[in-house]
Amino acid sequence: NNEVSAINQEIQEKKKKLKRISGSGYQISSTDCSSRDPETINLYVGDKISFRKNDKKRDFEVKNGKGEVVDFMIANRTPGVIEKIVSLADGSYDLHVRLTGDNSDLTTIVNTKKYIYEDNFSVPIVLNYAMSIYSSQGQTVDKVYLIDGKQMHRRYSYVACSRHRREMKIYFNKSELFNRYMLSSQKKNYKEEDIAKEKAKFKLSDYLQIVSKSWGRRESSPSAIFEFLDLYEKLNSSNRKFKSNEDKYDFLMKKRLEENNIEIKKTEI
């Protein structure tokens, strides 16, 4: 959760610089769960947010595009975009929010003094530019950007790769993947010069094999990833010539992953 929070705030800062969100920033004490310590975040007009508590008492009216009140409960993980923020005399804010996703024609006004966790008085609203895989369950969006990590396993990979309608990009950290390999191969006691030699020998197919082990068995994991791995192995044994591994990678992306609307990115950190 600390990682997700840090990514959310970094994205928010970039959106501020690009002037895609506006206002002077309204501070709230935010948390996604009553048992967690709250953190102070700033909210701006245009921010993507997620409600993290069921409004069971229906304290906040929800209206449709015609301005009619509808029977709709703001539930945990309901996403929205802040369209207006009104500062009130009691120090609270009225957040005018347009719901997104499957409820994009609905709007609501939520007060930060009334919509709270009563045990710690924090507001159950979080920034919603990034979320954990666990929190994404049940949601469907147009585009997904997935950051792989050492905690990835079969169940997480399945959930993550079934959230998008149109496009998905998966980002792998090559340094972190190599470290995963060293640990799993019981080579963690290698000297620095030996590690450098081992890393120099590593090819794209080696990195992808580490991913396949982390993400689970082939029959249970996202098919596009493993179609990619299978095709890569076939190309390695074919006579087709490529100038570099990167050229081979690009060829595979176009031929196989395009039809699944999934793209894999590699990063060095």
PDB file of C-alpha atoms in Angstrom:
ATOM      1  CA  ASN A   1       0.000   0.000   0.000  1.00  0.00           C
ATOM      2  CA  ASN A   2       2.888   2.380   0.628  1.00  0.00           C
ATOM      3  CA  GLU A   3       4.120   1.671  -2.894  1.00  0.00           C
ATOM      4  CA  VAL A   4       0.703   2.348  -4.406  1.00  0.00           C
ATOM      5  CA  SER A   5       0.347   5.562  -2.407  1.00  0.00           C
ATOM      6  CA  ALA A   6       3.769   6.786  -3.557  1.00  0.00           C
ATOM      7  CA  ILE A   7       2.944   6.066  -7.218  1.00  0.00           C
ATOM      8  CA  ASN A   8      -0.413   7.840  -6.878  1.00  0.00           C
ATOM      9  CA  GLN A   9       1.185  10.964  -5.455  1.00  0.00           C
ATOM     10  CA  GLU A  10       3.906  10.955  -8.105  1.00  0.00           C
ATOM     11  CA  ILE A  11       1.299  10.759 -10.877  1.00  0.00           C
ATOM     12  CA  GLN A  12      -0.704  13.522  -9.216  1.00  0.00           C
ATOM     13  CA  GLU A  13       2.391  15.761  -9.143  1.00  0.00           C
ATOM     14  CA  LYS A  14       3.002  15.175 -12.851  1.00  0.00           C
ATOM     15  CA  LYS A  15      -0.640  15.956 -13.665  1.00  0.00           C
ATOM     16  CA  LYS A  16      -0.301  19.175 -11.672  1.00  0.00           C
ATOM     17  CA  LYS A  17       2.721  20.246 -13.705  1.00  0.00           C
ATOM     18  CA  LEU A  18       0.856  19.434 -16.922  1.00  0.00           C
ATOM     19  CA  LYS A  19      -2.148  21.445 -15.611  1.00  0.00           C
ATOM     20  CA  ARG A  20      -4.481  18.487 -15.993  1.00  0.00           C
ATOM     21  CA  ILE A  21      -5.724  19.023 -12.443  1.00  0.00           C
ATOM     22  CA  SER A  22      -6.417  22.435 -10.919  1.00  0.00           C
ATOM     23  CA  GLY A  23      -6.897  24.284  -7.638  1.00  0.00           C
ATOM     24  CA  SER A  24      -4.698  25.079  -4.669  1.00  0.00           C
ATOM     25  CA  GLY A  25      -5.027  21.628  -3.102  1.00  0.00           C
ATOM     26  CA  TYR A  26      -7.408  20.633  -0.323  1.00  0.00           C
ATOM     27  CA  GLN A  27      -5.922  18.517   2.454  1.00  0.00           C
ATOM     28  CA  ILE A  28      -7.727  15.513   3.893  1.00  0.00           C
ATOM     29  CA  SER A  29      -6.733  12.743   6.275  1.00  0.00           C
ATOM     30  CA  SER A  30      -7.151   9.732   4.002  1.00  0.00           C
ATOM     31  CA  THR A  31      -7.093   5.961   4.401  1.00  0.00           C
ATOM     32  CA  ASP A  32      -8.451   2.960   2.501  1.00  0.00           C
ATOM     33  CA  CYS A  33      -9.206   0.972   5.665  1.00  0.00           C
ATOM     34  CA  SER A  34     -10.226   1.929   9.217  1.00  0.00           C
ATOM     35  CA  SER A  35      -7.496  -0.307  10.693  1.00  0.00           C
ATOM     36  CA  ARG A  36      -4.699   1.507   8.823  1.00  0.00           C
ATOM     37  CA  ASP A  37      -3.011   4.724   9.863  1.00  0.00           C
ATOM     38  CA  PRO A  38      -4.326   7.656   7.823  1.00  0.00           C
ATOM     39  CA  GLU A  39      -2.083   9.812   5.651  1.00  0.00           C
ATOM     40  CA  THR A  40      -2.506  13.420   4.586  1.00  0.00           C
ATOM     41  CA  ILE A  41      -3.166  13.886   0.875  1.00  0.00           C
ATOM     42  CA  ASN A  42      -4.123  16.872  -1.273  1.00  0.00           C
ATOM     43  CA  LEU A  43      -7.124  16.771  -3.576  1.00  0.00           C
ATOM     44  CA  TYR A  44      -7.512  18.832  -6.756  1.00  0.00           C
ATOM     45  CA  VAL A  45     -10.260  19.376  -9.288  1.00  0.00           C
ATOM     46  CA  GLY A  46      -9.768  16.685 -11.929  1.00  0.00           C
ATOM     47  CA  ASP A  47      -8.255  14.116  -9.548  1.00  0.00           C
ATOM     48  CA  LYS A  48      -9.251  10.485  -9.988  1.00  0.00           C
ATOM     49  CA  ILE A  49     -10.388   9.045  -6.669  1.00  0.00           C
ATOM     50  CA  SER A  50     -11.836   5.872  -5.218  1.00  0.00           C
ATOM     51  CA  PHE A  51     -14.404   5.667  -2.413  1.00  0.00           C
ATOM     52  CA  ARG A  52     -13.322   3.050   0.132  1.00  0.00           C
ATOM     53  CA  LYS A  53     -16.400   2.657   2.355  1.00  0.00           C
ATOM     54  CA  ASN A  54     -19.974   1.548   1.651  1.00  0.00           C
ATOM     55  CA  ASP A  55     -22.471   4.365   2.195  1.00  0.00           C
ATOM     56  CA  LYS A  56     -25.002   1.953   3.705  1.00  0.00           C
ATOM     57  CA  LYS A  57     -27.158   4.711   5.212  1.00  0.00           C
ATOM     58  CA  ARG A  58     -27.399   6.428   1.812  1.00  0.00           C
ATOM     59  CA  ASP A  59     -26.284   9.739   3.350  1.00  0.00           C
ATOM     60  CA  PHE A  60     -25.275  11.096  -0.050  1.00  0.00           C
ATOM     61  CA  GLU A  61     -27.694  11.494  -2.934  1.00  0.00           C
ATOM     62  CA  VAL A  62     -26.652  10.161  -6.319  1.00  0.00           C
ATOM     63  CA  LYS A  63     -28.151  11.804  -9.421  1.00  0.00           C
ATOM     64  CA  ASN A  64     -28.276  10.864 -13.083  1.00  0.00           C
ATOM     65  CA  GLY A  65     -27.563  13.099 -16.069  1.00  0.00           C
ATOM     66  CA  LYS A  66     -31.075  14.571 -15.884  1.00  0.00           C
ATOM     67  CA  GLY A  67     -30.576  15.649 -12.266  1.00  0.00           C
ATOM     68  CA  GLU A  68     -32.913  12.951 -10.944  1.00  0.00           C
ATOM     69  CA  VAL A  69     -32.074  11.154  -7.696  1.00  0.00           C
ATOM     70  CA  VAL A  70     -31.457   7.453  -8.365  1.00  0.00           C
ATOM     71  CA  ASP A  71     -31.316   4.414  -6.114  1.00  0.00           C
ATOM     72  CA  PHE A  72     -27.551   3.894  -6.024  1.00  0.00           C
ATOM     73  CA  MET A  73     -25.226   3.233  -3.095  1.00  0.00           C
ATOM     74  CA  ILE A  74     -21.663   4.527  -3.115  1.00  0.00           C
ATOM     75  CA  ALA A  75     -19.807   1.284  -2.458  1.00  0.00           C
ATOM     76  CA  ASN A  76     -16.257   0.382  -1.548  1.00  0.00           C
ATOM     77  CA  ARG A  77     -13.963   0.911  -4.591  1.00  0.00           C
ATOM     78  CA  THR A  78     -16.479   3.040  -6.514  1.00  0.00           C
ATOM     79  CA  PRO A  79     -14.285   5.206  -8.800  1.00  0.00           C
ATOM     80  CA  GLY A  80     -14.888   8.842  -9.691  1.00  0.00           C
ATOM     81  CA  VAL A  81     -13.414  12.169 -10.798  1.00  0.00           C
ATOM     82  CA  ILE A  82     -13.596  15.350  -8.708  1.00  0.00           C
ATOM     83  CA  GLU A  83     -15.361  18.075 -10.699  1.00  0.00           C
ATOM     84  CA  LYS A  84     -15.595  20.746  -7.993  1.00  0.00           C
ATOM     85  CA  ILE A  85     -14.437  21.288  -4.397  1.00  0.00           C
ATOM     86  CA  VAL A  86     -16.317  23.677  -2.067  1.00  0.00           C
ATOM     87  CA  SER A  87     -14.703  24.738   1.208  1.00  0.00           C
ATOM     88  CA  LEU A  88     -17.260  25.086   4.053  1.00  0.00           C
ATOM     89  CA  ALA A  89     -17.220  27.202   7.228  1.00  0.00           C
ATOM     90  CA  ASP A  90     -16.804  24.143   9.488  1.00  0.00           C
ATOM     91  CA  GLY A  91     -13.475  23.293   7.800  1.00  0.00           C
ATOM     92  CA  SER A  92     -14.870  20.427   5.761  1.00  0.00           C
ATOM     93  CA  TYR A  93     -15.223  20.166   1.986  1.00  0.00           C
ATOM     94  CA  ASP A  94     -18.041  19.217  -0.323  1.00  0.00           C
ATOM     95  CA  LEU A  95     -16.569  17.091  -3.083  1.00  0.00           C
ATOM     96  CA  HIS A  96     -18.616  17.183  -6.289  1.00  0.00           C
ATOM     97  CA  VAL A  97     -17.770  13.866  -7.926  1.00  0.00           C
ATOM     98  CA  ARG A  98     -18.697  12.358 -11.278  1.00  0.00           C
ATOM     99  CA  LEU A  99     -18.630   8.583 -11.020  1.00  0.00           C
ATOM    100  CA  THR A 100     -16.662   6.719 -13.679  1.00  0.00           C
ATOM    101  CA  GLY A 101     -16.571   3.214 -15.122  1.00  0.00           C
ATOM    102  CA  ASP A 102     -20.005   1.663 -15.647  1.00  0.00           C
ATOM    103  CA  ASN A 103     -21.710   4.556 -13.790  1.00  0.00           C
ATOM    104  CA  SER A 104     -20.301   7.493 -15.751  1.00  0.00           C
ATOM    105  CA  ASP A 105     -23.686   9.258 -16.015  1.00  0.00           C
ATOM    106  CA  LEU A 106     -23.995   9.543 -12.207  1.00  0.00           C
ATOM    107  CA  THR A 107     -22.851  12.356  -9.893  1.00  0.00           C
ATOM    108  CA  THR A 108     -22.801  12.890  -6.138  1.00  0.00           C
ATOM    109  CA  ILE A 109     -21.704  15.417  -3.511  1.00  0.00           C
ATOM    110  CA  VAL A 110     -19.782  13.937  -0.558  1.00  0.00           C
ATOM    111  CA  ASN A 111     -18.909  15.887   2.583  1.00  0.00           C
ATOM    112  CA  THR A 112     -15.529  15.132   4.179  1.00  0.00           C
ATOM    113  CA  LYS A 113     -16.908  15.550   7.699  1.00  0.00           C
ATOM    114  CA  LYS A 114     -19.780  13.121   7.223  1.00  0.00           C
ATOM    115  CA  TYR A 115     -18.138  10.503   5.015  1.00  0.00           C
ATOM    116  CA  ILE A 116     -15.579   9.155   7.515  1.00  0.00           C
ATOM    117  CA  TYR A 117     -14.355   6.121   9.414  1.00  0.00           C
ATOM    118  CA  GLU A 118     -15.735   6.829  12.875  1.00  0.00           C
ATOM    119  CA  ASP A 119     -12.920   5.074  14.763  1.00  0.00           C
ATOM    120  CA  ASN A 120     -10.161   7.339  13.416  1.00  0.00           C
ATOM    121  CA  PHE A 121     -12.148  10.155  11.718  1.00  0.00           C
ATOM    122  CA  SER A 122     -10.233   9.710   8.465  1.00  0.00           C
ATOM    123  CA  VAL A 123     -11.885  10.121   5.064  1.00  0.00           C
ATOM    124  CA  PRO A 124     -12.221   6.817   3.123  1.00  0.00           C
ATOM    125  CA  ILE A 125     -11.198   8.395  -0.161  1.00  0.00           C
ATOM    126  CA  VAL A 126      -7.904   7.625  -1.913  1.00  0.00           C
ATOM    127  CA  LEU A 127      -6.266   8.743  -5.141  1.00  0.00           C
ATOM    128  CA  ASN A 128      -7.070   6.287  -7.908  1.00  0.00           C
ATOM    129  CA  TYR A 129      -4.336   6.631 -10.534  1.00  0.00           C
ATOM    130  CA  ALA A 130      -2.696   3.414  -9.313  1.00  0.00           C
ATOM    131  CA  MET A 131      -4.000   0.537  -7.213  1.00  0.00           C
ATOM    132  CA  SER A 132      -2.914  -2.858  -5.987  1.00  0.00           C
ATOM    133  CA  ILE A 133      -3.962  -5.933  -7.968  1.00  0.00           C
ATOM    134  CA  TYR A 134      -6.092  -7.017  -5.019  1.00  0.00           C
ATOM    135  CA  SER A 135      -7.996  -3.710  -5.087  1.00  0.00           C
ATOM    136  CA  SER A 136      -8.575  -3.965  -8.828  1.00  0.00           C
ATOM    137  CA  GLN A 137     -10.748  -7.090  -8.511  1.00  0.00           C
ATOM    138  CA  GLY A 138     -14.155  -6.619 -10.084  1.00  0.00           C
ATOM    139  CA  GLN A 139     -13.134  -3.523 -12.061  1.00  0.00           C
ATOM    140  CA  THR A 140     -12.911  -3.154 -15.832  1.00  0.00           C
ATOM    141  CA  VAL A 141     -11.115  -0.244 -17.512  1.00  0.00           C
ATOM    142  CA  ASP A 142     -10.037   0.641 -21.054  1.00  0.00           C
ATOM    143  CA  LYS A 143      -6.277   0.582 -20.395  1.00  0.00           C
ATOM    144  CA  VAL A 144      -4.121  -1.125 -17.778  1.00  0.00           C
ATOM    145  CA  TYR A 145      -0.457  -0.469 -16.941  1.00  0.00           C
ATOM    146  CA  LEU A 146       0.930  -3.302 -14.822  1.00  0.00           C
ATOM    147  CA  ILE A 147       4.213  -3.136 -12.904  1.00  0.00           C
ATOM    148  CA  ASP A 148       5.651  -6.612 -12.327  1.00  0.00           C
ATOM    149  CA  GLY A 149       7.317  -7.355  -8.999  1.00  0.00           C
ATOM    150  CA  LYS A 150       8.759 -10.195  -6.943  1.00  0.00           C
ATOM    151  CA  GLN A 151       5.412 -10.643  -5.165  1.00  0.00           C
ATOM    152  CA  MET A 152       3.677 -11.550  -8.466  1.00  0.00           C
ATOM    153  CA  HIS A 153       2.206 -15.050  -8.577  1.00  0.00           C
ATOM    154  CA  ARG A 154      -0.309 -17.085 -10.562  1.00  0.00           C
ATOM    155  CA  ARG A 155      -3.511 -15.703  -9.001  1.00  0.00           C
ATOM    156  CA  TYR A 156      -2.358 -12.072  -9.129  1.00  0.00           C
ATOM    157  CA  SER A 157      -1.271 -12.395 -12.760  1.00  0.00           C
ATOM    158  CA  TYR A 158      -4.677 -13.779 -13.752  1.00  0.00           C
ATOM    159  CA  VAL A 159      -6.556 -10.952 -11.992  1.00  0.00           C
ATOM    160  CA  ALA A 160      -4.243  -8.251 -13.378  1.00  0.00           C
ATOM    161  CA  CYS A 161      -4.494  -9.458 -16.979  1.00  0.00           C
ATOM    162  CA  SER A 162      -8.283  -9.581 -17.026  1.00  0.00           C
ATOM    163  CA  ARG A 163      -9.016  -5.946 -16.081  1.00  0.00           C
ATOM    164  CA  HIS A 164      -8.673  -4.245 -19.484  1.00  0.00           C
ATOM    165  CA  ARG A 165     -11.108  -3.754 -22.363  1.00  0.00           C
ATOM    166  CA  ARG A 166      -8.713  -2.506 -25.042  1.00  0.00           C
ATOM    167  CA  GLU A 167      -5.066  -2.385 -24.058  1.00  0.00           C
ATOM    168  CA  MET A 168      -2.572  -3.511 -21.458  1.00  0.00           C
ATOM    169  CA  LYS A 169       1.106  -2.717 -20.961  1.00  0.00           C
ATOM    170  CA  ILE A 170       3.274  -4.750 -18.603  1.00  0.00           C
ATOM    171  CA  TYR A 171       6.485  -3.245 -17.242  1.00  0.00           C
ATOM    172  CA  PHE A 172       9.363  -5.455 -16.105  1.00  0.00           C
ATOM    173  CA  ASN A 173      12.402  -4.198 -14.228  1.00  0.00           C
ATOM    174  CA  LYS A 174      15.354  -6.076 -15.748  1.00  0.00           C
ATOM    175  CA  SER A 175      17.594  -5.504 -12.712  1.00  0.00           C
ATOM    176  CA  GLU A 176      14.947  -6.822 -10.332  1.00  0.00           C
ATOM    177  CA  LEU A 177      14.306  -9.855 -12.563  1.00  0.00           C
ATOM    178  CA  PHE A 178      18.016 -10.645 -12.594  1.00  0.00           C
ATOM    179  CA  ASN A 179      18.127 -10.408  -8.784  1.00  0.00           C
ATOM    180  CA  ARG A 180      15.166 -12.806  -8.649  1.00  0.00           C
ATOM    181  CA  TYR A 181      17.124 -15.235 -10.812  1.00  0.00           C
ATOM    182  CA  MET A 182      20.227 -14.988  -8.601  1.00  0.00           C
ATOM    183  CA  LEU A 183      18.196 -15.728  -5.484  1.00  0.00           C
ATOM    184  CA  SER A 184      16.303 -18.640  -7.026  1.00  0.00           C
ATOM    185  CA  SER A 185      19.511 -20.106  -8.442  1.00  0.00           C
ATOM    186  CA  GLN A 186      21.263 -19.937  -5.077  1.00  0.00           C
ATOM    187  CA  LYS A 187      23.913 -17.627  -6.501  1.00  0.00           C
ATOM    188  CA  LYS A 188      23.447 -14.853  -3.963  1.00  0.00           C
ATOM    189  CA  ASN A 189      26.986 -15.347  -2.609  1.00  0.00           C
ATOM    190  CA  TYR A 190      28.626 -14.613  -5.955  1.00  0.00           C
ATOM    191  CA  LYS A 191      31.390 -12.010  -6.054  1.00  0.00           C
ATOM    192  CA  GLU A 192      30.714  -8.736  -7.866  1.00  0.00           C
ATOM    193  CA  GLU A 193      32.786  -9.609 -10.929  1.00  0.00           C
ATOM    194  CA  ASP A 194      31.000 -12.981 -11.244  1.00  0.00           C
ATOM    195  CA  ILE A 195      27.603 -11.284 -11.017  1.00  0.00           C
ATOM    196  CA  ALA A 196      28.591  -8.847 -13.785  1.00  0.00           C
ATOM    197  CA  LYS A 197      29.641 -11.754 -16.038  1.00  0.00           C
ATOM    198  CA  GLU A 198      26.402 -13.624 -15.311  1.00  0.00           C
ATOM    199  CA  LYS A 199      24.324 -10.531 -16.106  1.00  0.00           C
ATOM    200  CA  ALA A 200      26.195  -9.914 -19.379  1.00  0.00           C
ATOM    201  CA  LYS A 201      25.201 -13.415 -20.587  1.00  0.00           C
ATOM    202  CA  PHE A 202      21.499 -12.816 -19.915  1.00  0.00           C
ATOM    203  CA  LYS A 203      19.207 -12.622 -22.971  1.00  0.00           C
ATOM    204  CA  LEU A 204      15.601 -11.538 -23.331  1.00  0.00           C
ATOM    205  CA  SER A 205      14.451 -15.159 -23.309  1.00  0.00           C
ATOM    206  CA  ASP A 206      16.159 -15.629 -19.924  1.00  0.00           C
ATOM    207  CA  TYR A 207      14.225 -12.709 -18.449  1.00  0.00           C
ATOM    208  CA  LEU A 208      10.962 -14.033 -19.846  1.00  0.00           C
ATOM    209  CA  GLN A 209      11.604 -17.482 -18.384  1.00  0.00           C
ATOM    210  CA  ILE A 210      11.962 -15.880 -14.940  1.00  0.00           C
ATOM    211  CA  VAL A 211       8.624 -14.162 -15.510  1.00  0.00           C
ATOM    212  CA  SER A 212       6.991 -17.465 -16.502  1.00  0.00           C
ATOM    213  CA  LYS A 213       8.182 -19.099 -13.261  1.00  0.00           C
ATOM    214  CA  SER A 214       7.018 -16.176 -11.130  1.00  0.00           C
ATOM    215  CA  TRP A 215       3.624 -15.934 -12.803  1.00  0.00           C
ATOM    216  CA  GLY A 216       2.733 -19.586 -12.420  1.00  0.00           C
ATOM    217  CA  ARG A 217       2.104 -22.638 -14.542  1.00  0.00           C
ATOM    218  CA  ARG A 218       1.355 -22.096 -18.219  1.00  0.00           C
ATOM    219  CA  GLU A 219      -2.149 -23.507 -18.205  1.00  0.00           C
ATOM    220  CA  SER A 220      -3.222 -21.165 -15.388  1.00  0.00           C
ATOM    221  CA  SER A 221      -1.537 -17.920 -16.429  1.00  0.00           C
ATOM    222  CA  PRO A 222      -2.436 -15.213 -18.963  1.00  0.00           C
ATOM    223  CA  SER A 223      -2.268 -16.969 -22.323  1.00  0.00           C
ATOM    224  CA  ALA A 224      -0.777 -14.045 -24.260  1.00  0.00           C
ATOM    225  CA  ILE A 225       2.363 -13.994 -22.133  1.00  0.00           C
ATOM    226  CA  PHE A 226       3.031 -17.667 -22.673  1.00  0.00           C
ATOM    227  CA  GLU A 227       2.115 -17.642 -26.355  1.00  0.00           C
ATOM    228  CA  PHE A 228       4.878 -15.057 -26.522  1.00  0.00           C
ATOM    229  CA  LEU A 229       7.313 -17.331 -24.691  1.00  0.00           C
ATOM    230  CA  ASP A 230       6.445 -20.329 -26.865  1.00  0.00           C
ATOM    231  CA  LEU A 231       6.883 -18.362 -30.064  1.00  0.00           C
ATOM    232  CA  TYR A 232      10.159 -16.936 -28.817  1.00  0.00           C
ATOM    233  CA  GLU A 233      11.488 -20.459 -28.282  1.00  0.00           C
ATOM    234  CA  LYS A 234      10.357 -21.521 -31.786  1.00  0.00           C
ATOM    235  CA  LEU A 235      12.049 -18.500 -33.352  1.00  0.00           C
ATOM    236  CA  ASN A 236      15.263 -19.312 -31.520  1.00  0.00           C
ATOM    237  CA  SER A 237      15.343 -22.690 -33.262  1.00  0.00           C
ATOM    238  CA  SER A 238      14.281 -21.321 -36.686  1.00  0.00           C
ATOM    239  CA  ASN A 239      16.465 -19.926 -39.481  1.00  0.00           C
ATOM    240  CA  ARG A 240      14.865 -16.490 -39.420  1.00  0.00           C
ATOM    241  CA  LYS A 241      17.542 -13.817 -39.000  1.00  0.00           C
ATOM    242  CA  PHE A 242      17.259 -10.804 -36.702  1.00  0.00           C
ATOM    243  CA  LYS A 243      19.814  -8.055 -36.180  1.00  0.00           C
ATOM    244  CA  SER A 244      19.330  -8.160 -32.430  1.00  0.00           C
ATOM    245  CA  ASN A 245      17.171  -9.539 -29.634  1.00  0.00           C
ATOM    246  CA  GLU A 246      15.282  -6.253 -29.679  1.00  0.00           C
ATOM    247  CA  ASP A 247      14.305  -6.787 -33.338  1.00  0.00           C
ATOM    248  CA  LYS A 248      13.111 -10.285 -32.466  1.00  0.00           C
ATOM    249  CA  TYR A 249      11.151  -8.863 -29.533  1.00  0.00           C
ATOM    250  CA  ASP A 250       9.447  -6.244 -31.747  1.00  0.00           C
ATOM    251  CA  PHE A 251       8.528  -8.880 -34.322  1.00  0.00           C
ATOM    252  CA  LEU A 252       6.901 -11.046 -31.674  1.00  0.00           C
ATOM    253  CA  MET A 253       4.981  -8.153 -30.183  1.00  0.00           C
ATOM    254  CA  LYS A 254       3.401  -7.311 -33.531  1.00  0.00           C
ATOM    255  CA  LYS A 255       2.568 -10.868 -34.523  1.00  0.00           C
ATOM    256  CA  ARG A 256       1.193 -12.373 -31.341  1.00  0.00           C
ATOM    257  CA  LEU A 257       0.447  -9.953 -28.533  1.00  0.00           C
ATOM    258  CA  GLU A 258      -1.322  -7.427 -30.753  1.00  0.00           C
ATOM    259  CA  GLU A 259      -4.322  -9.707 -31.049  1.00  0.00           C
ATOM    260  CA  ASN A 260      -4.555  -9.862 -27.243  1.00  0.00           C
ATOM    261  CA  ASN A 261      -4.098  -6.080 -26.861  1.00  0.00           C
ATOM    262  CA  ILE A 262      -1.247  -6.729 -24.429  1.00  0.00           C
ATOM    263  CA  GLU A 263       2.153  -5.083 -24.661  1.00  0.00           C
ATOM    264  CA  ILE A 264       5.258  -5.796 -22.606  1.00  0.00           C
ATOM    265  CA  LYS A 265       7.710  -3.025 -21.706  1.00  0.00           C
ATOM    266  CA  LYS A 266      11.213  -3.424 -20.288  1.00  0.00           C
ATOM    267  CA  THR A 267      12.793  -0.869 -17.966  1.00  0.00           C
ATOM    268  CA  GLU A 268      16.170  -0.395 -16.346  1.00  0.00           C
ATOM    269  CA  ILE A 269      16.088   1.140 -12.866  1.00  0.00           C
TER     270      ILE A 269
END
